[in-house]
mmCIF file of C-alpha atoms in Angstrom:
data_model
loop_
_atom_site.group_PDB
_atom_site.id
_atom_site.type_symbol
_atom_site.label_atom_id
_atom_site.label_comp_id
_atom_site.label_asym_id
_atom_site.label_seq_id
_atom_site.Cartn_x
_atom_site.Cartn_y
_atom_site.Cartn_z
ATOM 1 C CA MET A 28 -13.408 -19.887 10.918
ATOM 2 C CA GLU A 29 -13.280 -17.005 8.409
ATOM 3 C CA LEU A 30 -13.016 -14.555 11.094
ATOM 4 C CA LEU A 31 -10.179 -16.451 12.481
ATOM 5 C CA PHE A 32 -8.208 -16.368 9.064
ATOM 6 C CA PHE A 33 -8.926 -12.594 8.791
ATOM 7 C CA TYR A 34 -7.253 -12.154 12.233
ATOM 8 C CA LEU A 35 -4.326 -14.257 11.276
ATOM 9 C CA VAL A 36 -3.781 -12.589 7.880
ATOM 10 C CA ALA A 37 -4.202 -9.345 9.541
ATOM 11 C CA MET A 38 -1.541 -10.124 12.151
ATOM 12 C CA VAL A 39 1.003 -11.113 9.414
ATOM 13 C CA ALA A 40 0.089 -7.916 7.475
ATOM 14 C CA VAL A 41 0.926 -5.694 10.483
ATOM 15 C CA LEU A 42 3.925 -7.448 11.484
ATOM 16 C CA SER A 43 5.303 -7.371 7.841
ATOM 17 C CA GLY A 44 4.462 -3.558 7.515
ATOM 18 C CA PHE A 45 6.125 -3.096 10.844
ATOM 19 C CA SER A 46 9.113 -4.885 9.586
ATOM 20 C CA VAL A 47 9.245 -2.733 6.401
ATOM 21 C CA VAL A 48 9.701 0.297 8.793
ATOM 22 C CA MET A 49 12.327 -1.519 11.115
ATOM 23 C CA CYS A 50 14.472 -3.236 8.768
ATOM 24 C CA LYS A 51 17.918 -1.707 8.513
ATOM 25 C CA ASN A 52 18.673 -3.313 5.046
ATOM 26 C CA PRO A 53 16.401 -1.607 2.262
ATOM 27 C CA VAL A 54 16.348 -4.988 0.278
ATOM 28 C CA ASN A 55 14.806 -6.760 3.367
ATOM 29 C CA SER A 56 12.445 -4.081 3.783
ATOM 30 C CA GLY A 57 11.272 -4.302 0.355
ATOM 31 C CA ILE A 58 10.689 -8.044 0.869
ATOM 32 C CA SER A 59 8.696 -7.100 3.647
ATOM 33 C CA LEU A 60 6.560 -4.981 1.693
ATOM 34 C CA VAL A 61 5.890 -7.612 -0.818
ATOM 35 C CA MET A 62 4.728 -9.669 2.105
ATOM 36 C CA THR A 63 2.217 -6.856 3.222
ATOM 37 C CA PHE A 64 0.979 -6.672 -0.426
ATOM 38 C CA PHE A 65 0.433 -10.388 -0.712
ATOM 39 C CA CYS A 66 -1.569 -9.980 2.573
ATOM 40 C CA LEU A 67 -3.852 -7.152 1.092
ATOM 41 C CA ALA A 68 -4.393 -9.462 -2.001
ATOM 42 C CA VAL A 69 -5.844 -11.869 0.540
ATOM 43 C CA PHE A 70 -7.814 -9.459 2.128
ATOM 44 C CA TYR A 71 -9.283 -8.763 -1.366
ATOM 45 C CA VAL A 72 -10.141 -12.490 -1.875
ATOM 46 C CA MET A 73 -11.990 -12.338 1.219
ATOM 47 C CA LEU A 74 -14.086 -9.118 0.039
ATOM 48 C CA TYR A 75 -15.152 -11.370 -3.293
ATOM 49 C CA ALA A 76 -12.948 -9.269 -5.468
ATOM 50 C CA PRO A 77 -10.450 -11.615 -7.104
ATOM 51 C CA PHE A 78 -9.485 -9.383 -9.849
ATOM 52 C CA MET A 79 -8.341 -6.762 -7.423
ATOM 53 C CA ALA A 80 -6.384 -9.396 -5.726
ATOM 54 C CA ALA A 81 -4.701 -10.448 -9.018
ATOM 55 C CA VAL A 82 -4.009 -6.597 -9.583
ATOM 56 C CA GLN A 83 -2.470 -6.348 -6.247
ATOM 57 C CA VAL A 84 -0.332 -9.280 -6.774
ATOM 58 C CA LEU A 85 0.868 -8.219 -10.522
ATOM 59 C CA VAL A 86 1.218 -4.631 -10.234
ATOM 60 C CA TYR A 87 2.179 -3.833 -6.633
ATOM 61 C CA ALA A 88 4.159 -7.127 -5.653
ATOM 62 C CA GLY A 89 5.426 -7.509 -9.087
ATOM 63 C CA ALA A 90 6.106 -4.288 -10.926
ATOM 64 C CA ILE A 91 6.181 -1.617 -8.312
ATOM 65 C CA MET A 92 8.506 -3.781 -6.144
ATOM 66 C CA VAL A 93 10.918 -4.340 -9.082
ATOM 67 C CA LEU A 94 10.804 -0.618 -9.582
ATOM 68 C CA ILE A 95 11.439 0.220 -5.765
ATOM 69 C CA LEU A 96 14.347 -2.430 -5.539
ATOM 70 C CA PHE A 97 15.793 -1.071 -8.708
ATOM 71 C CA VAL A 98 15.898 2.584 -7.515
ATOM 72 C CA ILE A 99 17.064 1.371 -4.121
ATOM 73 C CA MET A 100 20.018 -0.358 -5.763
ATOM 74 C CA LEU A 101 20.661 2.381 -8.439
ATOM 75 C CA LEU A 102 20.929 5.002 -5.499
ATOM 76 C CA ASN A 103 23.375 2.739 -3.504
ATOM 77 C CA LEU A 104 22.878 4.380 -0.234
ATOM 78 C CA GLY A 105 25.974 3.582 1.817
ATOM 79 C CA PRO A 106 26.522 3.547 5.681
ATOM 80 C CA GLU A 107 27.515 7.122 5.689
ATOM 81 C CA MET A 108 23.951 8.209 4.233
ATOM 82 C CA LEU A 109 22.215 5.998 6.815
ATOM 83 C CA LYS A 110 24.193 7.602 9.586
ATOM 84 C CA ARG A 111 23.074 11.049 8.472
ATOM 85 C CA PHE A 112 19.592 10.299 8.958
ATOM 86 C CA ARG A 113 19.805 8.113 12.027
ATOM 87 C CA HIS A 114 18.350 10.852 14.263
ATOM 88 C CA GLY A 115 15.219 11.231 12.712
ATOM 89 C CA VAL A 116 14.181 7.671 14.401
ATOM 90 C CA ILE A 117 13.527 9.356 17.632
ATOM 91 C CA GLY A 118 11.477 12.054 16.282
ATOM 92 C CA GLY A 119 9.535 9.554 13.831
ATOM 93 C CA ALA A 120 8.927 7.239 16.985
ATOM 94 C CA ILE A 121 7.419 9.975 18.809
ATOM 95 C CA VAL A 122 5.052 10.975 15.919
ATOM 96 C CA ALA A 123 4.317 7.413 15.410
ATOM 97 C CA ALA A 124 3.193 7.270 19.208
ATOM 98 C CA ILE A 125 1.054 10.236 18.817
ATOM 99 C CA VAL A 126 -0.655 8.975 15.670
ATOM 100 C CA MET A 127 -1.269 5.699 17.244
ATOM 101 C CA VAL A 128 -3.001 7.387 20.498
ATOM 102 C CA GLN A 129 -5.237 9.390 18.064
ATOM 103 C CA VAL A 130 -6.362 6.510 15.990
ATOM 104 C CA MET A 131 -7.083 4.507 19.058
ATOM 105 C CA MET A 132 -9.216 7.574 20.467
ATOM 106 C CA PHE A 133 -11.014 7.682 17.183
ATOM 107 C CA VAL A 134 -11.804 3.830 16.976
ATOM 108 C CA GLY A 135 -12.722 3.719 20.242
ATOM 109 C CA ARG A 136 -15.218 6.447 20.186
ATOM 110 C CA GLY A 137 -16.477 5.751 16.809
ATOM 111 C CA THR A 138 -19.362 3.435 15.750
ATOM 112 C CA VAL A 139 -19.654 0.971 13.046
ATOM 113 C CA ALA A 140 -21.572 2.444 9.953
ATOM 114 C CA GLY A 141 -23.830 0.449 7.961
ATOM 115 C CA VAL A 142 -23.621 -0.055 4.146
ATOM 116 C CA GLN A 143 -23.561 3.324 2.471
ATOM 117 C CA GLY A 144 -23.768 4.293 -1.303
ATOM 118 C CA ASP A 145 -25.592 2.547 -4.133
ATOM 119 C CA ILE A 146 -23.065 -0.470 -4.557
ATOM 120 C CA THR A 147 -24.119 -3.411 -2.536
ATOM 121 C CA ARG A 148 -22.768 -6.797 -2.579
ATOM 122 C CA GLN A 149 -25.846 -8.113 -4.330
ATOM 123 C CA ARG A 150 -25.324 -5.429 -7.057
ATOM 124 C CA VAL A 151 -21.608 -6.638 -7.435
ATOM 125 C CA LEU A 152 -22.777 -10.101 -7.638
ATOM 126 C CA GLU A 153 -25.338 -9.388 -10.518
ATOM 127 C CA GLU A 154 -23.152 -6.780 -12.625
ATOM 128 C CA GLY A 155 -19.850 -7.711 -11.949
ATOM 129 C CA HIS A 156 -16.914 -6.384 -10.045
ATOM 130 C CA MET A 157 -15.174 -5.013 -12.956
ATOM 131 C CA GLN A 158 -18.045 -3.474 -14.597
ATOM 132 C CA LEU A 159 -18.862 -1.271 -11.707
ATOM 133 C CA MET A 160 -15.269 -0.476 -10.935
ATOM 134 C CA GLY A 161 -14.527 0.817 -14.461
ATOM 135 C CA LEU A 162 -17.801 2.790 -14.495
ATOM 136 C CA LYS A 163 -16.589 4.591 -11.406
ATOM 137 C CA LEU A 164 -13.088 4.925 -12.386
ATOM 138 C CA PHE A 165 -13.565 6.497 -15.743
ATOM 139 C CA THR A 166 -16.374 8.591 -14.718
ATOM 140 C CA GLU A 167 -16.633 9.737 -11.047
ATOM 141 C CA PHE A 168 -12.791 9.349 -10.305
ATOM 142 C CA MET A 169 -11.095 10.188 -13.709
ATOM 143 C CA LEU A 170 -9.230 13.235 -12.237
ATOM 144 C CA PRO A 171 -7.480 11.348 -9.382
ATOM 145 C CA PHE A 172 -6.759 8.483 -11.941
ATOM 146 C CA GLN A 173 -4.877 10.910 -14.169
ATOM 147 C CA ILE A 174 -3.294 12.803 -11.125
ATOM 148 C CA THR A 175 -1.973 9.621 -9.837
ATOM 149 C CA GLY A 176 -0.417 8.776 -13.325
ATOM 150 C CA ILE A 177 1.314 11.948 -13.435
ATOM 151 C CA LEU A 178 2.777 11.694 -9.885
ATOM 152 C CA LEU A 179 4.317 8.295 -10.627
ATOM 153 C CA LEU A 180 5.827 9.588 -13.743
ATOM 154 C CA ILE A 181 7.350 12.414 -11.856
ATOM 155 C CA ALA A 182 8.449 10.004 -9.060
ATOM 156 C CA ILE A 183 10.455 7.811 -11.972
ATOM 157 C CA VAL A 184 12.120 11.057 -13.373
ATOM 158 C CA GLY A 185 12.978 12.256 -9.853
ATOM 159 C CA ALA A 186 14.599 9.029 -9.176
ATOM 160 C CA LEU A 187 16.541 9.038 -12.473
ATOM 161 C CA VAL A 188 17.781 12.431 -11.688
ATOM 162 C CA LEU A 189 18.987 11.682 -8.329
ATOM 163 C CA ALA A 190 20.578 8.536 -9.510
ATOM 164 C CA LYS A 191 22.778 10.264 -12.369
ATOM 165 C CA LYS A 192 25.965 11.570 -10.894
ATOM 166 C CA ASP A 193 26.832 14.293 -13.246
ATOM 167 C CA VAL A 194 23.724 16.263 -14.155
#
């Protein structure tokens, strides 16, 4: 039953992800992205990580999507802007097909690896998911964490610069 539920949620996640790319209206695309985020939250619950599921819903489906929709509406891309970039759809489809073939080749030739690393399911259940995640985040992954924050700040400032008409 769990495997059937996984396949159902995976199918919804893939379809909503496809809808993000294929929707002509940016707001509809954003709503499809929220659905994809909710599917990812369900995956986290299935992996016994309820805190990550809550963060996924609150941070990504909530705050980030509000920011994305705010920027989309702030930029106010009209039909003339969409017509200018319509030629990229064919090139994007070709690149997507090539990437899909490569992914299928890698998945077809690969093997399933066992559990690697020192964090097992038993250790997560004993010590707690948050403690282990915080320990890794603020020791081993501190630099990527800080770089991600700086990139998000740069993206927000860039969106504001683009939205301002007279610089």
